[in-house]
Amino acid sequence: MPYSAGHKADTRQRIIASAADLLRSEGIAGTGIAKVMKHAGLTHGGFYAHFNSKNDLVSAAFEEAVLDAGRKLTEGLEGIEKQERLAHYIGRYLSRVHRDNPELGCPLAALGSELSRGDEGARQGFERGLRRLVSGLDKLLPVELINAHTANAADDELFLAVMSMMVGGLMLSRAVGDQDYSDHILRSTRRAAVELLHKPVNAGDIQ
Amino acid sequence: MPYSAGHKADTRQRIIASAADLLRSEGIAGTGIAKVMKHAGLTHGGFYAHFNSKNDLVSAAFEEAVLDAGRKLTEGLEGIEKQERLAHYIGRYLSRVHRDNPELGCPLAALGSELSRGDEGARQGFERGLRRLVSGLDKLLPVELINAHTANAADDELFLAVMSMMVGGLMLSRAVGDQDYSDHILRSTRRAAVELLHKPVNAGDIQ
DNA sequence: TGTACATCAGTGAACGCGCGTTCACTGATGTAC
DNA sequence: TGTACATCAGTGAACGCGCGTTCACTGATGTAC
């Protein structure tokens, strides 16, 4: 056998990583096979030795983007006091850095409206990504807060609502022309999201 | 002069309306000139007698879509008690009908992530649309609620956050594969949005 | 009132381009001897 | 240890197609006489 065992798998992973970047900064329609392969240091002809179609690549790259964004958004959060973690997470998500670097960030906000017109497979992938991010929020929640909630179903509702606000706020902040207004959107959603998550504690009898 | 005075303007409006529908259901990349013209009962060759480029059409059609969605979302709301109007508005926005008929609905949710990669002009149009919808929310707010707020700046913050949640929630509900989960997103965001808007009253001393 | 005409909204063929996809090939690699 | 070979990851030219855009034209219309 020519080439070492993992060689082809490594290349495949490089293509996926390249696509995960380009997808988030250029969108699905804007991400051509040739561009992806070039960005991975290859020529476009070799693409179909790794994937059956562009759709296959988009699926794999979207999943990779979700994992990548999750890693970056939670990185180093263990070092922060439990009570403050969620606020930090929200602050990172709705930050100017995140807004200005879509290729490193959340693919839900970057590809949401494009994927809402996707096929069954794409929408399933999107759903998996959303569930993963919501359950990530879950894990960031300090024990005290979890206890303050009446049930996990109520948590899930709240997290979904907060996640919607975060995804929507980031997307709107990117789509808006005026930078001041864009900053304003980030600030407004950041505050409201934190407030919304902390309210059960304030209203309850913990502490 | 052949043809009556408003003839060409009427045709132009028909093309814009056709594009406003197609844009919301198929996205920008998915909306070809030929498709738009056919949907308006014309052939594609005539397009450039009305617009300089596809970009020009997209701008005009996006603005029309914002107005159209605004009309449909507020239609008949005068007949409803002031205190209930906002909840109705939110309920309509985050409804299954709205989710399942993007061609009749809010273009922010339908085109957000695609327009966040648009040029200066597109982003300016998007911003005008967002401001219009947010100020529409403003007008729906009952006087009592307005008085309960400390300042208009605070209102604006709150509306932006609620609008972000609505846009994000609708987009997520469309992009998700499983129908139950999609319904769940709509329900969760509906409740949280209404709660968020009404809280200042509950926390304050009005009523 | 009827007709010839000028206007111009709309037609349909054609263009160049980039896309996703295919395929005959090339040449770097691990293996057998 | 050195060489010939089989393998197959990657190359690059080519394809058909749909796109945005252009343009010579057609024919329905309001107007002048």
PDB file of N, CA and C (backbone and C1' of nucleotides) in Angstrom, chain B residues 1-3 31-33 44-45 48 54, chain D residues 19-23 27-31:
ATOM      1  N   MET B   1     -47.383  59.015 -27.372  1.00  0.00           N
ATOM      2  CA  MET B   1     -46.807  57.986 -26.493  1.00  0.00           C
ATOM      3  C   MET B   1     -47.640  56.702 -26.481  1.00  0.00           C
ATOM      4  N   PRO B   2     -47.061  55.602 -26.872  1.00  0.00           N
ATOM      5  CA  PRO B   2     -47.756  54.319 -26.778  1.00  0.00           C
ATOM      6  C   PRO B   2     -47.853  53.887 -25.312  1.00  0.00           C
ATOM      7  N   TYR B   3     -48.830  53.097 -25.002  1.00  0.00           N
ATOM      8  CA  TYR B   3     -49.055  52.598 -23.629  1.00  0.00           C
ATOM      9  C   TYR B   3     -49.395  53.744 -22.669  1.00  0.00           C
ATOM     10  N   THR B  31     -32.838  32.729  -6.538  1.00  0.00           N
ATOM     11  CA  THR B  31     -33.799  33.521  -7.297  1.00  0.00           C
ATOM     12  C   THR B  31     -33.157  34.067  -8.560  1.00  0.00           C
ATOM     13  N   GLY B  32     -33.360  33.387  -9.658  1.00  0.00           N
ATOM     14  CA  GLY B  32     -32.805  33.828 -10.934  1.00  0.00           C
ATOM     15  C   GLY B  32     -33.704  34.851 -11.605  1.00  0.00           C
ATOM     16  N   ILE B  33     -33.103  35.691 -12.451  1.00  0.00           N
ATOM     17  CA  ILE B  33     -33.857  36.706 -13.196  1.00  0.00           C
ATOM     18  C   ILE B  33     -34.973  36.055 -14.008  1.00  0.00           C
ATOM     19  N   HIS B  44     -37.491  36.890 -19.761  1.00  0.00           N
ATOM     20  CA  HIS B  44     -36.360  37.434 -19.018  1.00  0.00           C
ATOM     21  C   HIS B  44     -35.656  38.585 -19.719  1.00  0.00           C
ATOM     22  N   GLY B  45     -35.771  38.640 -21.057  1.00  0.00           N
ATOM     23  CA  GLY B  45     -35.057  39.654 -21.812  1.00  0.00           C
ATOM     24  C   GLY B  45     -35.421  41.078 -21.435  1.00  0.00           C
ATOM     25  N   TYR B  48     -33.856  44.165 -18.105  1.00  0.00           N
ATOM     26  CA  TYR B  48     -32.929  45.300 -18.001  1.00  0.00           C
ATOM     27  C   TYR B  48     -33.514  46.616 -18.519  1.00  0.00           C
ATOM     28  N   LYS B  54     -29.237  42.703 -11.129  1.00  0.00           N
ATOM     29  CA  LYS B  54     -29.956  41.862 -10.187  1.00  0.00           C
ATOM     30  C   LYS B  54     -29.898  42.494  -8.789  1.00  0.00           C
TER      31      LYS B  54
ATOM     32  P    DC D  19     -30.927  29.256 -13.316  1.00  0.00           P
ATOM     33  O5'  DC D  19     -29.970  30.521 -13.228  1.00  0.00           O
ATOM     34  C5'  DC D  19     -28.998  30.592 -12.181  1.00  0.00           C
ATOM     35  C4'  DC D  19     -27.916  31.533 -12.593  1.00  0.00           C
ATOM     36  C3'  DC D  19     -28.408  32.886 -13.056  1.00  0.00           C
ATOM     37  O3'  DC D  19     -28.543  33.750 -11.940  1.00  0.00           O
ATOM     38  C1'  DC D  19     -26.627  32.054 -14.455  1.00  0.00           C
ATOM     39  P    DG D  20     -29.349  35.088 -12.105  1.00  0.00           P
ATOM     40  O5'  DG D  20     -28.310  36.065 -12.788  1.00  0.00           O
ATOM     41  C5'  DG D  20     -27.158  36.493 -12.072  1.00  0.00           C
ATOM     42  C4'  DG D  20     -26.331  37.391 -12.950  1.00  0.00           C
ATOM     43  C3'  DG D  20     -27.017  38.695 -13.358  1.00  0.00           C
ATOM     44  O3'  DG D  20     -26.060  39.754 -13.366  1.00  0.00           O
ATOM     45  C1'  DG D  20     -26.533  37.429 -15.299  1.00  0.00           C
ATOM     46  P    DT D  21     -26.512  41.241 -13.719  1.00  0.00           P
ATOM     47  O5'  DT D  21     -26.306  41.316 -15.295  1.00  0.00           O
ATOM     48  C5'  DT D  21     -25.012  41.095 -15.831  1.00  0.00           C
ATOM     49  C4'  DT D  21     -25.092  41.093 -17.341  1.00  0.00           C
ATOM     50  C3'  DT D  21     -25.808  42.288 -17.972  1.00  0.00           C
ATOM     51  O3'  DT D  21     -24.860  43.074 -18.686  1.00  0.00           O
ATOM     52  C1'  DT D  21     -26.359  40.240 -19.054  1.00  0.00           C
ATOM     53  P    DT D  22     -25.292  44.405 -19.479  1.00  0.00           P
ATOM     54  O5'  DT D  22     -25.473  43.904 -20.987  1.00  0.00           O
ATOM     55  C5'  DT D  22     -24.408  43.211 -21.609  1.00  0.00           C
ATOM     56  C4'  DT D  22     -24.794  42.854 -23.030  1.00  0.00           C
ATOM     57  C3'  DT D  22     -25.393  44.002 -23.842  1.00  0.00           C
ATOM     58  O3'  DT D  22     -24.667  44.115 -25.053  1.00  0.00           O
ATOM     59  C1'  DT D  22     -26.759  42.070 -24.014  1.00  0.00           C
ATOM     60  P    DC D  23     -24.815  45.421 -26.000  1.00  0.00           P
ATOM     61  O5'  DC D  23     -25.796  44.901 -27.146  1.00  0.00           O
ATOM     62  C5'  DC D  23     -25.602  43.599 -27.698  1.00  0.00           C
ATOM     63  C4'  DC D  23     -26.747  43.252 -28.632  1.00  0.00           C
ATOM     64  C3'  DC D  23     -27.425  44.478 -29.263  1.00  0.00           C
ATOM     65  O3'  DC D  23     -27.704  44.204 -30.623  1.00  0.00           O
ATOM     66  C1'  DC D  23     -29.024  43.137 -28.198  1.00  0.00           C
ATOM     67  P    DG D  27     -44.428  40.031 -34.694  1.00  0.00           P
ATOM     68  O5'  DG D  27     -45.632  40.430 -33.747  1.00  0.00           O
ATOM     69  C5'  DG D  27     -45.437  40.581 -32.333  1.00  0.00           C
ATOM     70  C4'  DG D  27     -46.095  41.842 -31.824  1.00  0.00           C
ATOM     71  C3'  DG D  27     -47.289  42.352 -32.628  1.00  0.00           C
ATOM     72  O3'  DG D  27     -48.227  42.908 -31.720  1.00  0.00           O
ATOM     73  C1'  DG D  27     -45.774  44.066 -32.398  1.00  0.00           C
ATOM     74  P    DA D  28     -49.719  42.280 -31.689  1.00  0.00           P
ATOM     75  O5'  DA D  28     -50.361  43.053 -30.455  1.00  0.00           O
ATOM     76  C5'  DA D  28     -49.747  42.949 -29.170  1.00  0.00           C
ATOM     77  C4'  DA D  28     -49.742  44.291 -28.469  1.00  0.00           C
ATOM     78  C3'  DA D  28     -51.058  45.066 -28.540  1.00  0.00           C
ATOM     79  O3'  DA D  28     -51.321  45.617 -27.253  1.00  0.00           O
ATOM     80  C1'  DA D  28     -49.292  46.408 -29.384  1.00  0.00           C
ATOM     81  P    DT D  29     -52.692  46.311 -26.931  1.00  0.00           P
ATOM     82  O5'  DT D  29     -52.310  47.847 -27.097  1.00  0.00           O
ATOM     83  C5'  DT D  29     -51.547  48.493 -26.073  1.00  0.00           C
ATOM     84  C4'  DT D  29     -51.086  49.840 -26.571  1.00  0.00           C
ATOM     85  C3'  DT D  29     -52.203  50.845 -26.821  1.00  0.00           C
ATOM     86  O3'  DT D  29     -52.275  51.728 -25.708  1.00  0.00           O
ATOM     87  C1'  DT D  29     -50.435  50.968 -28.451  1.00  0.00           C
ATOM     88  P    DG D  30     -53.521  52.664 -25.496  1.00  0.00           P
ATOM     89  O5'  DG D  30     -52.940  54.052 -26.024  1.00  0.00           O
ATOM     90  C5'  DG D  30     -51.914  54.709 -25.278  1.00  0.00           C
ATOM     91  C4'  DG D  30     -51.415  55.905 -26.067  1.00  0.00           C
ATOM     92  C3'  DG D  30     -52.443  57.016 -26.300  1.00  0.00           C
ATOM     93  O3'  DG D  30     -51.813  58.278 -26.123  1.00  0.00           O
ATOM     94  C1'  DG D  30     -51.664  56.187 -28.389  1.00  0.00           C
ATOM     95  P    DT D  31     -52.560  59.635 -26.505  1.00  0.00           P
ATOM     96  O5'  DT D  31     -52.024  59.905 -27.978  1.00  0.00           O
ATOM     97  C5'  DT D  31     -50.615  60.055 -28.188  1.00  0.00           C
ATOM     98  C4'  DT D  31     -50.365  60.575 -29.593  1.00  0.00           C
ATOM     99  C3'  DT D  31     -51.220  61.767 -29.999  1.00  0.00           C
ATOM    100  O3'  DT D  31     -50.397  62.720 -30.667  1.00  0.00           O
ATOM    101  C1'  DT D  31     -51.467  60.032 -31.575  1.00  0.00           C
TER     102       DT D  31
END
